[in-house]
Amino acid sequence: MKIKYWMTKDPITVTPDILAVEAQKIMKENKIRRLPVVEKGKLVGIVTFRNLMEAAPSSATSLSIYELNYLIMKMKVKDLMKKNVITVSPEDTVIDAISLGMKHDIGGFPVLDEQGKLVGIVTETQISRAMMQLFGTNVKEEIIHIENVDLQTGTFGSIVAVAEKLGVKIISMFSVPKRTTDLMRVYLRIQPVNNDKEKVVAQLKKTGYEIEE
């Protein structure tokens, strides 16, 4: 699940010297919430709709409405944009993007190629769609919880073999660490056909796996 398959290619950009009100207009017209800021072909910042909203002076200011409007109308993107932008590569995975987002509390990233050229932008919505496809959340499913799994070489293969032997179609399978042990909890997601779940559970138990029911 690489970023290059989910990003918006050739995104809309602005320059540092464009007026903030013009950037806001571009966002509204194109229904987007962030704009990469590019100068001489290089990414120099990013401005978000939130940046623009927060730029308005406080209502507690002593400035008159005319002075406020004047300040806002003269404000440029370079006065508001975030520099030192966190970026991703087209070859990074959506998991990489999620980790970065959690670390830096951001939801979208400009995408730069190996030469540092802006080639796309990926948003939290696109990342969510990728994860939905990865985990098959848009399909009907049955979930089997396999407890206390030691993920040695061949463990996943042995679980898959059980399903394949029974002719059961696997949607996805993933593991989650348990808090108090080095063992893992494995989630096996299968298509809900007849009583396939019961068959798989019975066979997994025979194989020695612990199933949470």
Coordinates of C-alpha atoms in Angstrom, one line a residue:
M1 CA 0.0 0.0 0.0
K2 CA 2.4 2.7 -1.2
I3 CA 1.6 6.4 -1.1
K4 CA 2.0 6.7 -4.9
Y5 CA -1.2 4.7 -5.5
W6 CA -3.4 7.0 -3.3
M7 CA -1.9 10.5 -3.5
T8 CA -3.3 13.3 -5.6
K9 CA -0.8 13.9 -8.4
D10 CA 0.2 17.4 -9.5
P11 CA -1.6 19.1 -6.6
I12 CA -2.7 22.7 -6.7
T13 CA 0.1 24.9 -5.3
V14 CA 0.6 28.6 -4.3
T15 CA 3.6 30.9 -4.0
P16 CA 4.7 32.5 -0.8
D17 CA 3.8 36.0 -2.0
I18 CA 0.2 35.2 -2.9
L19 CA -2.4 36.9 -0.6
A20 CA -3.8 34.8 2.1
V21 CA -7.4 35.7 1.0
E22 CA -6.6 34.4 -2.4
A23 CA -5.3 31.1 -1.0
Q24 CA -8.5 30.8 1.0
K25 CA -10.5 31.4 -2.1
I26 CA -8.6 28.6 -3.9
M27 CA -9.2 26.2 -1.1
K28 CA -12.9 26.9 -1.0
E29 CA -13.3 26.7 -4.8
N30 CA -11.4 23.4 -5.0
K31 CA -12.8 21.9 -1.7
I32 CA -9.3 21.3 -0.3
R33 CA -7.9 22.1 3.2
R34 CA -4.2 22.5 2.5
L35 CA -1.9 24.0 -0.2
P36 CA 1.7 23.3 -0.7
V37 CA 3.8 26.5 -1.1
V38 CA 6.3 26.3 -3.9
E39 CA 9.0 28.8 -5.0
K40 CA 11.3 28.2 -8.0
G41 CA 10.1 24.6 -8.2
K42 CA 10.9 23.8 -4.6
L43 CA 8.6 23.1 -1.7
V44 CA 9.1 25.9 0.9
G45 CA 6.1 25.5 3.1
I46 CA 2.4 24.4 3.5
V47 CA -0.6 26.5 4.4
T48 CA -3.8 25.0 5.7
F49 CA -7.4 26.3 6.0
R50 CA -6.9 26.3 9.8
N51 CA -3.8 28.5 9.4
L52 CA -5.9 31.0 7.5
M53 CA -8.8 30.9 10.0
E54 CA -6.4 31.4 13.0
A55 CA -4.8 34.3 11.3
A56 CA -7.7 36.6 11.9
P57 CA -7.0 39.0 14.8
S58 CA -8.7 38.4 18.2
S59 CA -12.1 40.0 18.7
A60 CA -10.5 41.6 21.8
T61 CA -8.1 43.7 19.7
S62 CA -8.4 47.5 19.9
L63 CA -8.1 47.8 16.1
S64 CA -11.1 49.2 14.2
I65 CA -13.0 47.0 11.7
Y66 CA -11.4 48.9 8.9
E67 CA -7.9 48.4 10.3
L68 CA -8.7 44.7 10.8
N69 CA -9.8 44.3 7.2
Y70 CA -6.8 46.1 6.0
L71 CA -4.4 43.8 7.9
I72 CA -6.2 40.7 6.7
M73 CA -6.3 41.8 3.1
K74 CA -2.6 42.5 3.1
M75 CA -1.5 39.3 4.7
K76 CA 0.4 36.9 2.5
V77 CA 0.8 33.2 2.6
K78 CA 4.5 33.5 3.6
D79 CA 3.3 35.2 6.8
L80 CA 1.2 32.1 7.7
M81 CA 2.7 29.1 6.1
K82 CA 4.4 26.3 8.1
K83 CA 8.0 25.9 7.1
N84 CA 10.1 22.8 7.6
V85 CA 7.3 20.7 6.2
I86 CA 7.0 17.0 7.1
T87 CA 6.9 15.1 3.8
V88 CA 6.6 11.6 2.5
S89 CA 7.9 9.7 -0.6
P90 CA 5.8 8.0 -3.3
E91 CA 7.5 4.8 -2.2
D92 CA 6.5 5.2 1.5
T93 CA 3.6 3.1 2.7
V94 CA 0.3 4.4 4.2
I95 CA 1.5 2.9 7.5
D96 CA 4.5 5.1 7.3
A97 CA 2.2 8.1 6.8
I98 CA 0.0 7.1 9.7
S99 CA 3.1 6.8 12.0
L100 CA 4.3 10.3 10.9
G101 CA 0.9 11.8 11.4
M102 CA 0.6 10.4 14.9
K103 CA 4.1 11.6 15.8
H104 CA 3.7 15.1 14.5
D105 CA -0.1 15.5 14.9
I106 CA -0.8 16.2 11.2
G107 CA -3.2 14.7 8.7
G108 CA -1.8 15.3 5.3
F109 CA 1.6 15.3 3.6
P110 CA 3.2 16.8 0.5
V111 CA 4.8 14.0 -1.5
L112 CA 8.4 14.5 -2.8
D113 CA 10.3 12.4 -5.2
E114 CA 14.0 11.5 -4.9
Q115 CA 15.0 14.8 -6.4
G116 CA 12.9 16.8 -3.9
K117 CA 10.3 17.7 -6.5
L118 CA 6.7 17.9 -5.4
V119 CA 4.8 15.2 -7.2
G120 CA 1.7 14.9 -5.1
I121 CA -0.2 15.3 -1.8
V122 CA -1.8 12.7 0.4
T123 CA -4.6 13.5 2.9
E124 CA -6.1 11.8 5.9
T125 CA -9.1 10.9 3.8
Q126 CA -7.0 9.1 1.2
I127 CA -5.0 7.3 3.9
S128 CA -8.2 6.2 5.5
R129 CA -9.5 4.8 2.2
A130 CA -6.3 2.9 1.7
M131 CA -6.6 1.4 5.1
M132 CA -10.2 0.4 4.5
Q133 CA -9.1 -1.4 1.3
L134 CA -6.1 -3.0 3.1
F135 CA -8.3 -4.4 5.8
G136 CA -11.3 -5.0 3.6
T137 CA -13.7 -3.0 5.8
N138 CA -16.1 -2.5 2.9
V139 CA -16.9 -6.2 2.6
K140 CA -19.0 -8.6 4.7
E141 CA -16.8 -10.6 7.1
E142 CA -16.5 -13.0 9.9
I143 CA -13.6 -12.4 12.4
I144 CA -11.8 -15.1 14.2
H145 CA -9.7 -14.0 17.2
I146 CA -6.7 -16.2 17.8
E147 CA -5.1 -15.6 21.2
N148 CA -1.5 -15.9 22.5
V149 CA 0.2 -16.6 19.2
D150 CA 3.9 -16.9 19.0
L151 CA 4.8 -15.4 15.6
Q152 CA 7.5 -17.8 14.7
T153 CA 8.4 -18.4 11.0
G154 CA 5.6 -20.2 9.4
T155 CA 2.9 -19.3 11.9
F156 CA 0.8 -17.3 9.5
G157 CA 1.3 -19.9 6.8
S158 CA -0.1 -22.6 9.1
I159 CA -3.2 -20.5 9.8
V160 CA -3.7 -19.8 6.1
A161 CA -3.3 -23.5 5.4
V162 CA -6.2 -24.4 7.6
A163 CA -8.5 -22.0 5.8
E164 CA -7.3 -23.1 2.4
K165 CA -7.8 -26.8 3.2
L166 CA -11.4 -26.0 4.1
G167 CA -11.9 -23.9 0.9
V168 CA -12.5 -20.7 3.0
K169 CA -11.6 -17.4 1.4
I170 CA -9.5 -15.1 3.6
I171 CA -10.1 -11.3 3.4
S172 CA -7.1 -10.3 5.5
M173 CA -5.1 -11.3 8.6
F174 CA -3.1 -9.1 11.0
S175 CA -1.6 -9.3 14.4
V176 CA -1.7 -6.9 17.4
P177 CA 0.8 -7.1 20.4
K178 CA -0.7 -8.0 23.8
R179 CA 0.2 -5.7 26.7
T180 CA 1.4 -8.1 29.2
T181 CA 3.2 -10.7 27.1
D182 CA 5.4 -11.1 24.0
L183 CA 2.7 -13.2 22.4
M184 CA 0.3 -11.7 19.8
R185 CA -3.4 -11.6 19.1
V186 CA -4.2 -12.5 15.5
Y187 CA -7.3 -11.4 13.7
L188 CA -8.3 -13.7 10.8
R189 CA -11.0 -12.2 8.6
I190 CA -12.9 -14.5 6.3
Q191 CA -15.9 -14.3 4.0
P192 CA -19.1 -15.3 5.8
V193 CA -20.3 -18.3 3.8
N194 CA -22.5 -21.0 5.4
N195 CA -20.9 -22.1 8.7
D196 CA -17.3 -21.6 7.5
K197 CA -16.3 -19.7 10.7
E198 CA -17.2 -22.7 12.8
K199 CA -15.3 -25.1 10.6
V200 CA -12.1 -22.9 10.7
V201 CA -12.4 -22.4 14.4
A202 CA -12.7 -26.2 15.0
Q203 CA -9.8 -27.0 12.8
L204 CA -7.6 -24.2 14.4
K205 CA -8.3 -25.6 17.8
K206 CA -7.3 -29.1 16.6
T207 CA -4.1 -27.6 15.4
G208 CA -3.4 -26.2 18.8
Y209 CA -4.5 -22.6 18.5
E210 CA -6.4 -20.8 21.3
I211 CA -9.6 -19.1 20.0
E212 CA -11.4 -16.3 21.8
E213 CA -15.2 -16.9 21.5

